[in-house]
mmCIF file with all atom_site columns, C-alpha atoms in Angstrom:
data_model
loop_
_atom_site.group_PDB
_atom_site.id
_atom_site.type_symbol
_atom_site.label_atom_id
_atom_site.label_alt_id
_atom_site.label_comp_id
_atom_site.label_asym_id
_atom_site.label_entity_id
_atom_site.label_seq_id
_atom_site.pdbx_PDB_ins_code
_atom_site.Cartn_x
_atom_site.Cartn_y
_atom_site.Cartn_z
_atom_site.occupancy
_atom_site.B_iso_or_equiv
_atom_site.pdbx_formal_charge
_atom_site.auth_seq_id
_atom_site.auth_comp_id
_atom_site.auth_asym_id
_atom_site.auth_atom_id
_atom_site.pdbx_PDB_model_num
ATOM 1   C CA . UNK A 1 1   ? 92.928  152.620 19.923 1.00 50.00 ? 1   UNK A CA 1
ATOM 2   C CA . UNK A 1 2   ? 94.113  153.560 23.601 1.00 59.00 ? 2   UNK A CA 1
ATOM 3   C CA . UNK A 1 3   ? 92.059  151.180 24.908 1.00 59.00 ? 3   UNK A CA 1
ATOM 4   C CA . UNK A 1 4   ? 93.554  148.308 23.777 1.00 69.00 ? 4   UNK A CA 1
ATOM 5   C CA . UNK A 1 5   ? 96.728  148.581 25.215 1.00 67.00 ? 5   UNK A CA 1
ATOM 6   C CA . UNK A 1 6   ? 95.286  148.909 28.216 1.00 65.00 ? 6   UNK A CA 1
ATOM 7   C CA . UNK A 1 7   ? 92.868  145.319 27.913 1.00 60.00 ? 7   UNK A CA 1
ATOM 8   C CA . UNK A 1 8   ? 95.765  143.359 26.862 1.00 64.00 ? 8   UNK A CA 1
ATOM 9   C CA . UNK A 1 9   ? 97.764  144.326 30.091 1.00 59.00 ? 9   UNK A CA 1
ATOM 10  C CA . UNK A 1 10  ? 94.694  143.945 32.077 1.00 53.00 ? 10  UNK A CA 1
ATOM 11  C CA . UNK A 1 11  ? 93.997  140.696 30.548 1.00 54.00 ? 11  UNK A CA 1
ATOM 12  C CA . UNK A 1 12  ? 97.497  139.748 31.769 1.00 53.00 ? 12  UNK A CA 1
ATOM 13  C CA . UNK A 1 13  ? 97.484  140.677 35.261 1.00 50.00 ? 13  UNK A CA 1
ATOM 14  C CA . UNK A 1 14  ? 94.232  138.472 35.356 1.00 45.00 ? 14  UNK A CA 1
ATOM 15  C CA . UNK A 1 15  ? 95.872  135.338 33.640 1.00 48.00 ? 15  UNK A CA 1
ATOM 16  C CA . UNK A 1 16  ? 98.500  135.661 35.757 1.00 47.00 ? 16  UNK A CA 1
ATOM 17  C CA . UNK A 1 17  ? 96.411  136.332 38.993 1.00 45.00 ? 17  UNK A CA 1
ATOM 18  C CA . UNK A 1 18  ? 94.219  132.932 37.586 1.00 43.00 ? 18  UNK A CA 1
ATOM 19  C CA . UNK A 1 19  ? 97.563  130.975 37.604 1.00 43.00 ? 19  UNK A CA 1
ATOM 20  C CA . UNK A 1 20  ? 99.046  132.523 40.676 1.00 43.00 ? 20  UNK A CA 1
ATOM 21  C CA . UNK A 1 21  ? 95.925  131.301 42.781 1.00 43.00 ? 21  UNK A CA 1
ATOM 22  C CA . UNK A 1 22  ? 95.926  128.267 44.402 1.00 44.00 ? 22  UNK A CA 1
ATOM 23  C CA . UNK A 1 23  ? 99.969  128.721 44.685 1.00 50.00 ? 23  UNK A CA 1
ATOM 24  C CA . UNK A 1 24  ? 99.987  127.450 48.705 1.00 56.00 ? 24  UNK A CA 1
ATOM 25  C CA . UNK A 1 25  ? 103.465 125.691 49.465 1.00 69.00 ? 25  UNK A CA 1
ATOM 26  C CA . UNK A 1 26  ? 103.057 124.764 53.742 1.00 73.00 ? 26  UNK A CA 1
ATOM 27  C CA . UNK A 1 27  ? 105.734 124.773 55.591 1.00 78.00 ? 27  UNK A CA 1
ATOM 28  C CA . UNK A 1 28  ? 105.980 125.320 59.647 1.00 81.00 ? 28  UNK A CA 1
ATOM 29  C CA . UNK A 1 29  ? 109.486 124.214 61.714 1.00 86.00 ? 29  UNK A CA 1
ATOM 30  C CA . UNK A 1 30  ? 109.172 124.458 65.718 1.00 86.00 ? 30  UNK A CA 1
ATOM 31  C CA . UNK A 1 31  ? 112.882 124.280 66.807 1.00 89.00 ? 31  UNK A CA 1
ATOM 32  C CA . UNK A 1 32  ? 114.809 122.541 68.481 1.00 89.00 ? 32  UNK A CA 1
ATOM 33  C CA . UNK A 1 33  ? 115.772 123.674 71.509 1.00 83.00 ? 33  UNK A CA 1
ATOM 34  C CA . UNK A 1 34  ? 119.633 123.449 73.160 1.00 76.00 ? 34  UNK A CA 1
ATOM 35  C CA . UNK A 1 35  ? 120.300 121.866 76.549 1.00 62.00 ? 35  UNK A CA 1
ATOM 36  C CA . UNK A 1 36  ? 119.927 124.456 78.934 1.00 57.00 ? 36  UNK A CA 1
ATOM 37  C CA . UNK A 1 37  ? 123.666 124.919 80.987 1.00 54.00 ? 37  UNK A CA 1
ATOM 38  C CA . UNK A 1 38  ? 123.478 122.538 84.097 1.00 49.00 ? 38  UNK A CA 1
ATOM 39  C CA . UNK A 1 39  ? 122.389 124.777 86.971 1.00 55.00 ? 39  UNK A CA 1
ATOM 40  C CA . UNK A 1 40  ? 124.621 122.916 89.734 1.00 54.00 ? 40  UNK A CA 1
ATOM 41  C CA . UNK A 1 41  ? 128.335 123.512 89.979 1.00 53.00 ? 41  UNK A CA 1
ATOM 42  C CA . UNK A 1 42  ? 129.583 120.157 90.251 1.00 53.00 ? 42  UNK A CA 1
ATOM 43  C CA . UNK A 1 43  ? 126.795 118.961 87.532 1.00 49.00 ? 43  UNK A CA 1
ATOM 44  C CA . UNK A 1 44  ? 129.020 121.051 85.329 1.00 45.00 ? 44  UNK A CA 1
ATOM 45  C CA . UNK A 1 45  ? 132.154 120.019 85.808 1.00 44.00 ? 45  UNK A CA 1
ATOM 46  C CA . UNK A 1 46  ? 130.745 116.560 85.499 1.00 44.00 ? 46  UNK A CA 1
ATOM 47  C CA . UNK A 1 47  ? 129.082 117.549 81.833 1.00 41.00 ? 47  UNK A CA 1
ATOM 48  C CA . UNK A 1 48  ? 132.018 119.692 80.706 1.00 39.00 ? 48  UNK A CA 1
ATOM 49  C CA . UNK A 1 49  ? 130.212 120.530 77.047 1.00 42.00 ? 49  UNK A CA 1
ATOM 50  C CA . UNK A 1 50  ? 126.527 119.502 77.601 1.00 45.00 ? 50  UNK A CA 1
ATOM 51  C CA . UNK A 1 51  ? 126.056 119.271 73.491 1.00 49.00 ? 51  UNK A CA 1
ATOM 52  C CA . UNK A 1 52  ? 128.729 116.340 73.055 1.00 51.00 ? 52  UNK A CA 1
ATOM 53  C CA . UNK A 1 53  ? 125.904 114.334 74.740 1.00 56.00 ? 53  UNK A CA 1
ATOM 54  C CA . UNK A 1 54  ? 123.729 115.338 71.825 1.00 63.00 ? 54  UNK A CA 1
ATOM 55  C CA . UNK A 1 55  ? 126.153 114.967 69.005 1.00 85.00 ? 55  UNK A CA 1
ATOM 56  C CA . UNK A 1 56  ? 124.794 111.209 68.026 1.00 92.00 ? 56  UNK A CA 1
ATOM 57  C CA . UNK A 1 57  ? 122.004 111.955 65.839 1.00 94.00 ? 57  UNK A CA 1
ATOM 58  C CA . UNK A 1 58  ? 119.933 108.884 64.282 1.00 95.00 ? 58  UNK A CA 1
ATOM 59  C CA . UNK A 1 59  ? 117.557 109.062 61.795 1.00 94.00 ? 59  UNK A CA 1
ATOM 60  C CA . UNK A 1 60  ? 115.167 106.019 61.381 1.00 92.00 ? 60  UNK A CA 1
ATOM 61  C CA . UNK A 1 61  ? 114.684 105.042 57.377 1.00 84.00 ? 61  UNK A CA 1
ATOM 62  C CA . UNK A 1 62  ? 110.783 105.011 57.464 1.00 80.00 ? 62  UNK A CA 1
ATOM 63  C CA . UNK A 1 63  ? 111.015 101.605 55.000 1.00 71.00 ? 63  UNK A CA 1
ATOM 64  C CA . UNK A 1 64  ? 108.979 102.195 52.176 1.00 70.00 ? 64  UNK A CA 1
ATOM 65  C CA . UNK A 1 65  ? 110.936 103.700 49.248 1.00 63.00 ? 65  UNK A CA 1
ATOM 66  C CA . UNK A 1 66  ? 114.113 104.091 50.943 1.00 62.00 ? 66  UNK A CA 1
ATOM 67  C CA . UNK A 1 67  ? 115.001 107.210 52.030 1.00 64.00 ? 67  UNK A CA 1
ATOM 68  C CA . UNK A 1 68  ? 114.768 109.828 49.146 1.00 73.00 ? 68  UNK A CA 1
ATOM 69  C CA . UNK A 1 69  ? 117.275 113.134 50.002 1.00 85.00 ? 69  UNK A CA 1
ATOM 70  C CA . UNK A 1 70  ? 119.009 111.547 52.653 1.00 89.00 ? 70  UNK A CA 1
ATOM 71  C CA . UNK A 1 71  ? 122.424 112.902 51.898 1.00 91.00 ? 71  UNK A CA 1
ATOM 72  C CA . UNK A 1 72  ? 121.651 116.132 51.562 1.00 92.00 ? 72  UNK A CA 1
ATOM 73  C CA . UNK A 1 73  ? 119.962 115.443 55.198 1.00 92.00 ? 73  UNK A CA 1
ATOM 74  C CA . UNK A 1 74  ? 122.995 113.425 56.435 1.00 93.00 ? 74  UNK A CA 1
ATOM 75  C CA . UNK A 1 75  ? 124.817 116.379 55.223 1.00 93.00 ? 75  UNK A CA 1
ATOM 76  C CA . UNK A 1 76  ? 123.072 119.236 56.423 1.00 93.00 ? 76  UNK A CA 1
ATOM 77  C CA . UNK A 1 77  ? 123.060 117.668 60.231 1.00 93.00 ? 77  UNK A CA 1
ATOM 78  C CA . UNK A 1 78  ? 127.153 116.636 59.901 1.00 93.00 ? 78  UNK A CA 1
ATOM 79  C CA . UNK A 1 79  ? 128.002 119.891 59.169 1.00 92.00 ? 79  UNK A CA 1
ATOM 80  C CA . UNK A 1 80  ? 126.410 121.237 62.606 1.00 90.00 ? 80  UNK A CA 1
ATOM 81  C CA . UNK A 1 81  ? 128.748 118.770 64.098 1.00 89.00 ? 81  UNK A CA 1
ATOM 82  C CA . UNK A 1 82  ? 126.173 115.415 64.261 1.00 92.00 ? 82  UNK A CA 1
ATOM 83  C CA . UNK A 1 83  ? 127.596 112.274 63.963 1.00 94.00 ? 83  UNK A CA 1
ATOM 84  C CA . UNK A 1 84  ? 124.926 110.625 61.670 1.00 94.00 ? 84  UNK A CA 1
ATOM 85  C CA . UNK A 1 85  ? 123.783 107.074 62.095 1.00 94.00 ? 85  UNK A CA 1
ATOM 86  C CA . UNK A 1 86  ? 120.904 105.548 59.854 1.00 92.00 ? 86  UNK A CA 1
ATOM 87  C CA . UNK A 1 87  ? 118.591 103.254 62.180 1.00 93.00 ? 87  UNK A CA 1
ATOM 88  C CA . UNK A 1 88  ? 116.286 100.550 59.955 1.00 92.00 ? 88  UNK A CA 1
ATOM 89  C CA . UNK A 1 89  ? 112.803 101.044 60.304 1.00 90.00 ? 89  UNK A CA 1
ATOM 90  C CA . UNK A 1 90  ? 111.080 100.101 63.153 1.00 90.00 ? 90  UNK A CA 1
ATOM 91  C CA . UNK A 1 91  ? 113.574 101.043 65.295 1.00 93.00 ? 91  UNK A CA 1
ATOM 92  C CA . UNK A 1 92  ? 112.811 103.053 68.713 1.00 94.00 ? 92  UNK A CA 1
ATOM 93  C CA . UNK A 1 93  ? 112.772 106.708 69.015 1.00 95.00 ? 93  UNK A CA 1
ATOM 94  C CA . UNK A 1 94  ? 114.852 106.229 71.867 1.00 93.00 ? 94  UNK A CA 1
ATOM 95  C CA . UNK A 1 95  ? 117.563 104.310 70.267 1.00 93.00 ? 95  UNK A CA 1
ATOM 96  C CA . UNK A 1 96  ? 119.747 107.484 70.615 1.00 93.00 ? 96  UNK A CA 1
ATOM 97  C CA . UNK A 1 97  ? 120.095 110.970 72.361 1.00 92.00 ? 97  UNK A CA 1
ATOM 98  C CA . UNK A 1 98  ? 118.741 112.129 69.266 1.00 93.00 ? 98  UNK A CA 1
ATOM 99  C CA . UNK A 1 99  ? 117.052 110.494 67.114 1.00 95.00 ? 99  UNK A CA 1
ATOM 100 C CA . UNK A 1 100 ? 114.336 111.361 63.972 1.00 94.00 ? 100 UNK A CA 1
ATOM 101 C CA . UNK A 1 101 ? 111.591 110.442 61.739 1.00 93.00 ? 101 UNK A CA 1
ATOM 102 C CA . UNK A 1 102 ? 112.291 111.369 58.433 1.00 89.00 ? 102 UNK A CA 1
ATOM 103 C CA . UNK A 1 103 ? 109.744 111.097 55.186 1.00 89.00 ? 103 UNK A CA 1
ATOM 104 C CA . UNK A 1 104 ? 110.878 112.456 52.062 1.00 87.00 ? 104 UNK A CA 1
ATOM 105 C CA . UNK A 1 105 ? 108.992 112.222 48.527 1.00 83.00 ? 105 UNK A CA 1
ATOM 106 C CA . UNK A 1 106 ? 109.862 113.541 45.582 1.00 81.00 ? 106 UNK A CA 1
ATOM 107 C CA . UNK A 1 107 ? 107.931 114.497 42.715 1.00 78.00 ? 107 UNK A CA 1
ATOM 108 C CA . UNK A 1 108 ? 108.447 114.675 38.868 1.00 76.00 ? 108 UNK A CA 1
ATOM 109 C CA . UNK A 1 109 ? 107.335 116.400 36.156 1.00 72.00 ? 109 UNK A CA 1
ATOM 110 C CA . UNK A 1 110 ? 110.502 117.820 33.938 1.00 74.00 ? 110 UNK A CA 1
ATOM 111 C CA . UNK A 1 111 ? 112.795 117.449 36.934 1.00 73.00 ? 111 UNK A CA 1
ATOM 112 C CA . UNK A 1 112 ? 112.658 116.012 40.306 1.00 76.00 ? 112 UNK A CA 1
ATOM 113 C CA . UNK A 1 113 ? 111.393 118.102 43.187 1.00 77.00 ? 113 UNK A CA 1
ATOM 114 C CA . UNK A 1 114 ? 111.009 117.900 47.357 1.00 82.00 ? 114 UNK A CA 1
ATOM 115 C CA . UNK A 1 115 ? 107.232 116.983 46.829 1.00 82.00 ? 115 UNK A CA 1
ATOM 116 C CA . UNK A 1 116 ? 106.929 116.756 50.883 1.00 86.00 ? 116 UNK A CA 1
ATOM 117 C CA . UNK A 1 117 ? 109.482 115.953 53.689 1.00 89.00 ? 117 UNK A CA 1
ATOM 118 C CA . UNK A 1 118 ? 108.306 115.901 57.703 1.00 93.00 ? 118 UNK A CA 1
ATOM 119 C CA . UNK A 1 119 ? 111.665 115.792 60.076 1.00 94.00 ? 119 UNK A CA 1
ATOM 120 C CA . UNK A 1 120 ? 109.912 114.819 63.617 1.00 95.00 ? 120 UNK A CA 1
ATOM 121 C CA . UNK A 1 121 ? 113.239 115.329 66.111 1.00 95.00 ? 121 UNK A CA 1
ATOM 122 C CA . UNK A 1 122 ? 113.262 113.075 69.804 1.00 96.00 ? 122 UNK A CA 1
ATOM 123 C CA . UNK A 1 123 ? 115.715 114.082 71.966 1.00 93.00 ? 123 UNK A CA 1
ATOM 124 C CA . UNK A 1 124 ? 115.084 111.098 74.465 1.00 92.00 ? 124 UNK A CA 1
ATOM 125 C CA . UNK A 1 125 ? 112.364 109.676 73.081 1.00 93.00 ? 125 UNK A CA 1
ATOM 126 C CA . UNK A 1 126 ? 110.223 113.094 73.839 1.00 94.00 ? 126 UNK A CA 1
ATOM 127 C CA . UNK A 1 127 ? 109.352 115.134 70.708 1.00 95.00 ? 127 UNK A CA 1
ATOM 128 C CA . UNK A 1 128 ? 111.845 118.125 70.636 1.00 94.00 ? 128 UNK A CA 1
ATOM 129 C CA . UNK A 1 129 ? 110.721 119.640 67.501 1.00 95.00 ? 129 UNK A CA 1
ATOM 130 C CA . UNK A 1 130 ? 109.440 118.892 63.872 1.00 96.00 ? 130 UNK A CA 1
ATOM 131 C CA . UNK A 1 131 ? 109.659 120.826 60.323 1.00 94.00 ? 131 UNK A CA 1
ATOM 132 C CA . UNK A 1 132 ? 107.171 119.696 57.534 1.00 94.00 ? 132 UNK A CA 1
ATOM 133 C CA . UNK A 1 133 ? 107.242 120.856 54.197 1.00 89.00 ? 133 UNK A CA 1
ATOM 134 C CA . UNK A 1 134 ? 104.157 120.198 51.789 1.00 88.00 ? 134 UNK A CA 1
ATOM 135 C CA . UNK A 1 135 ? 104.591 121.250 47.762 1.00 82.00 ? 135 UNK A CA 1
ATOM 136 C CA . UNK A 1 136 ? 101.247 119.353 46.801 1.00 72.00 ? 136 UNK A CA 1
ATOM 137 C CA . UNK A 1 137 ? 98.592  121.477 48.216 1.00 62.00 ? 137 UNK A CA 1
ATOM 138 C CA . UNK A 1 138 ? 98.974  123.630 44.957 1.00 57.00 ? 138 UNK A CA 1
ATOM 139 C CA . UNK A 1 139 ? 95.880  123.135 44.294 1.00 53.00 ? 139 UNK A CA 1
ATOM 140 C CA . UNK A 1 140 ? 96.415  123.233 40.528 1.00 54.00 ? 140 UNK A CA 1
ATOM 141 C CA . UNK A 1 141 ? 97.481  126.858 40.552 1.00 52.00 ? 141 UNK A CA 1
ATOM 142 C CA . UNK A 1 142 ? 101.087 127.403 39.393 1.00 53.00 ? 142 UNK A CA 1
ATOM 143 C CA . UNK A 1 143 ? 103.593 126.499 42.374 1.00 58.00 ? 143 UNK A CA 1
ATOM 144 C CA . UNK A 1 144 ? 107.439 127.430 41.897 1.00 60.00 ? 144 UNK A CA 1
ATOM 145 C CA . UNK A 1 145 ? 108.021 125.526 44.918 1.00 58.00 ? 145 UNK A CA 1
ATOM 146 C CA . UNK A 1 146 ? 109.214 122.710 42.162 1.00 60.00 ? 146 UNK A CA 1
ATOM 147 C CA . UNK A 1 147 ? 111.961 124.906 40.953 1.00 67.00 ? 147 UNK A CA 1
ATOM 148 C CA . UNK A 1 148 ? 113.639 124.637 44.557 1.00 73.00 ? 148 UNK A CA 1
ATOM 149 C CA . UNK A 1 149 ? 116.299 122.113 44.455 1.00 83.00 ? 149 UNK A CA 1
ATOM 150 C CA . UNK A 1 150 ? 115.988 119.342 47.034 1.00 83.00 ? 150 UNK A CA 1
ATOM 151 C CA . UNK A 1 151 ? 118.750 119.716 48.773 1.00 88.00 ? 151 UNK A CA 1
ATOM 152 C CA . UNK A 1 152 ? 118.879 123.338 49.650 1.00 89.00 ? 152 UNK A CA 1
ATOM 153 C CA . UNK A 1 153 ? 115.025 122.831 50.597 1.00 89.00 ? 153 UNK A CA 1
ATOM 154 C CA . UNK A 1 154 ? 116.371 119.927 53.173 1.00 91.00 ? 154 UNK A CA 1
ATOM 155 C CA . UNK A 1 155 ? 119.337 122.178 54.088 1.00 91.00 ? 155 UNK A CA 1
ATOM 156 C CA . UNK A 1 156 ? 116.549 125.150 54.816 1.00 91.00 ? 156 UNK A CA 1
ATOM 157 C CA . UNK A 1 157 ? 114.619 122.494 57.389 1.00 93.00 ? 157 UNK A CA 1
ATOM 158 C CA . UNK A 1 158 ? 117.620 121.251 59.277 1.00 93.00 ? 158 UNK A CA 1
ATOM 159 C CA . UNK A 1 159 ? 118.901 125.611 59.315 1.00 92.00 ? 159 UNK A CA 1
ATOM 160 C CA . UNK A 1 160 ? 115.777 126.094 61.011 1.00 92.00 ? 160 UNK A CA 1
ATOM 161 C CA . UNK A 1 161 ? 115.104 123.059 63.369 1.00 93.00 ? 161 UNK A CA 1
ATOM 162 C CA . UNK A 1 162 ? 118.829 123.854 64.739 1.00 91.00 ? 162 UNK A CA 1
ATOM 163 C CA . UNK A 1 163 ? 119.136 127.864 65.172 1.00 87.00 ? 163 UNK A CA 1
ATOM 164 C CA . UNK A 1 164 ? 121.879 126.980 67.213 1.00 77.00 ? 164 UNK A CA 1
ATOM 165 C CA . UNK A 1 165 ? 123.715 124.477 65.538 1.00 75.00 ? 165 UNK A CA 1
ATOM 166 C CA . UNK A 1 166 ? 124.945 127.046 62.508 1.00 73.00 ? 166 UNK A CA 1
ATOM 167 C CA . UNK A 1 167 ? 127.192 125.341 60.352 1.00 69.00 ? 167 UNK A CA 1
ATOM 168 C CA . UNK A 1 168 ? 131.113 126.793 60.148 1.00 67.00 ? 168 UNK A CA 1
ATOM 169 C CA . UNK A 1 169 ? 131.460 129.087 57.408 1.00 69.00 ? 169 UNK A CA 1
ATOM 170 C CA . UNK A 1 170 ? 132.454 128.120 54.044 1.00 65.00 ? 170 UNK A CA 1
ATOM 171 C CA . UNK A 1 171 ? 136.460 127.863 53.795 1.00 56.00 ? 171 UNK A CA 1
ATOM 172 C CA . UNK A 1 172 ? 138.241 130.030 51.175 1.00 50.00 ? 172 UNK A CA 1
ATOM 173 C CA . UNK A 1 173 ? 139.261 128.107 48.275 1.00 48.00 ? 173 UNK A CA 1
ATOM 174 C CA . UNK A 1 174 ? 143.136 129.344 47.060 1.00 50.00 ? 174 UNK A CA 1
ATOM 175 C CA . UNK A 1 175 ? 143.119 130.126 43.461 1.00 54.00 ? 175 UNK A CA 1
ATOM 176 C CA . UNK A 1 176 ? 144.095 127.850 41.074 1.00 56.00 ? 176 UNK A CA 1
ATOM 177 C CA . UNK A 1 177 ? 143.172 125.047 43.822 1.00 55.00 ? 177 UNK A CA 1
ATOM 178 C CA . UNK A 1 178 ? 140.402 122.150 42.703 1.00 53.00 ? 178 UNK A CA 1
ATOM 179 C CA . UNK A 1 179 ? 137.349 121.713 45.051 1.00 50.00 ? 179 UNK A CA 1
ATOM 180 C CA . UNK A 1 180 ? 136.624 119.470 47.826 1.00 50.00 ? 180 UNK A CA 1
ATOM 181 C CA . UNK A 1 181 ? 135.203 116.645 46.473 1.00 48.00 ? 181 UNK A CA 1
ATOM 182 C CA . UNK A 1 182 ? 132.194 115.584 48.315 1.00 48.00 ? 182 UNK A CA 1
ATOM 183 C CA . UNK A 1 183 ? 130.720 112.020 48.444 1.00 44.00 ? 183 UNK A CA 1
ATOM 184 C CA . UNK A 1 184 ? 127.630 111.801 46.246 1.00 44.00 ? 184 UNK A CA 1
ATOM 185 C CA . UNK A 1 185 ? 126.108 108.776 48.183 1.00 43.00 ? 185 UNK A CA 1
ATOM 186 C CA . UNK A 1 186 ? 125.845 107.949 52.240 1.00 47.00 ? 186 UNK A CA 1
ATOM 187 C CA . UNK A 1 187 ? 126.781 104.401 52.855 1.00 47.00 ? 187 UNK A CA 1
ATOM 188 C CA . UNK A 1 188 ? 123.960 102.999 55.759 1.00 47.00 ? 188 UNK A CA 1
ATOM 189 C CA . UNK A 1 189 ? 125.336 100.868 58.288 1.00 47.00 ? 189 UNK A CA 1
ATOM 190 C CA . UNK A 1 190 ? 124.674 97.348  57.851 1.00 44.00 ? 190 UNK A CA 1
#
């Protein structure tokens, strides 16, 4: 009678193994790098804070269903002191200092999920670096990556193509004081 106590657990360490398999979630991020400091004197005097030349950011919509997660984006890239701008699509990757591709799908099953999302950065019009995050090469194995709420998963990809660009920390909230309110929508400019 030992024995079966000891089949049952071994019988679930292989189901679970069974579902577990095939559980691949890809994501890679090369950073972006910062403007190395001007190497001539009077260069930097003339370029007081070299990253106020970077602070317009534009993202291009990539026209076909909109652009799914793109406050959490707009977001993520304002608080490391961007000043967003939402280009139509089309629009050159030179447009601005900065400027990025952005493709975002979600996925649904009993909630909606960051299916796959590729953030190509151009500083210039020259790639500058790129994060892309893929949730459907599960392979039918059991994937948690849908459990992962959009936004933080957007706010994880901007953390990491912008080591530099941290965000200011989190102000203390006074007790008995009501929250922030924060805008649930990102108007695009017309």
């Amino acid at each position: 009678m030992t024995l079966a106590p000891q089949l049952r657990a071994v019988a679930a360490l292989l189901t679970v193994s069974a579902l577990a398999a095939g559980c691949a979630t890809y994501e890679t991020v090369s950073p972006v790098e910062p403007l190395s400091p001007p190497l001539d004197a009077l260069d930097a005097k003339v370029r007081i804070m070299p990253d106020q030349a970077d602070s317009l950011f534009c993202v291009i919509d990539n026209g076909v269903g909109g652009t799914p997660f793109f406050p959490a984006l707009y977001k993520g890239l304002t608080r490391r002191g961007f000043d967003v701008k939402l280009l139509p699509p089309g629009s050159s990757i030179a447009a601005c200092p900065i400027t990025a591709t952005y493709v975002a799908t979600p996925q649904s099953y009993w909630r909606t999920f960051l299916s796959y999302a590729d953030i190509t950065v151009y500083r210039y019009g020259e790639r500058a670096g790129r994060a892309v995050y893929d949730a459907r090469r599960s392979q039918g194995g059991l994937n948690l990556s849908n459990w992962v709420e959009p936004d933080m998963k957007i706010e994880q990809l901007v953390d990491q193509l912008f080591p530099g660009r941290r965000p200011p920390p989190e102000a203390a909230q006074a007790p008995g004081q009501a929250p922030a309110a924060q805008p649930d929508t990102v108007a695009a400019p017309a």
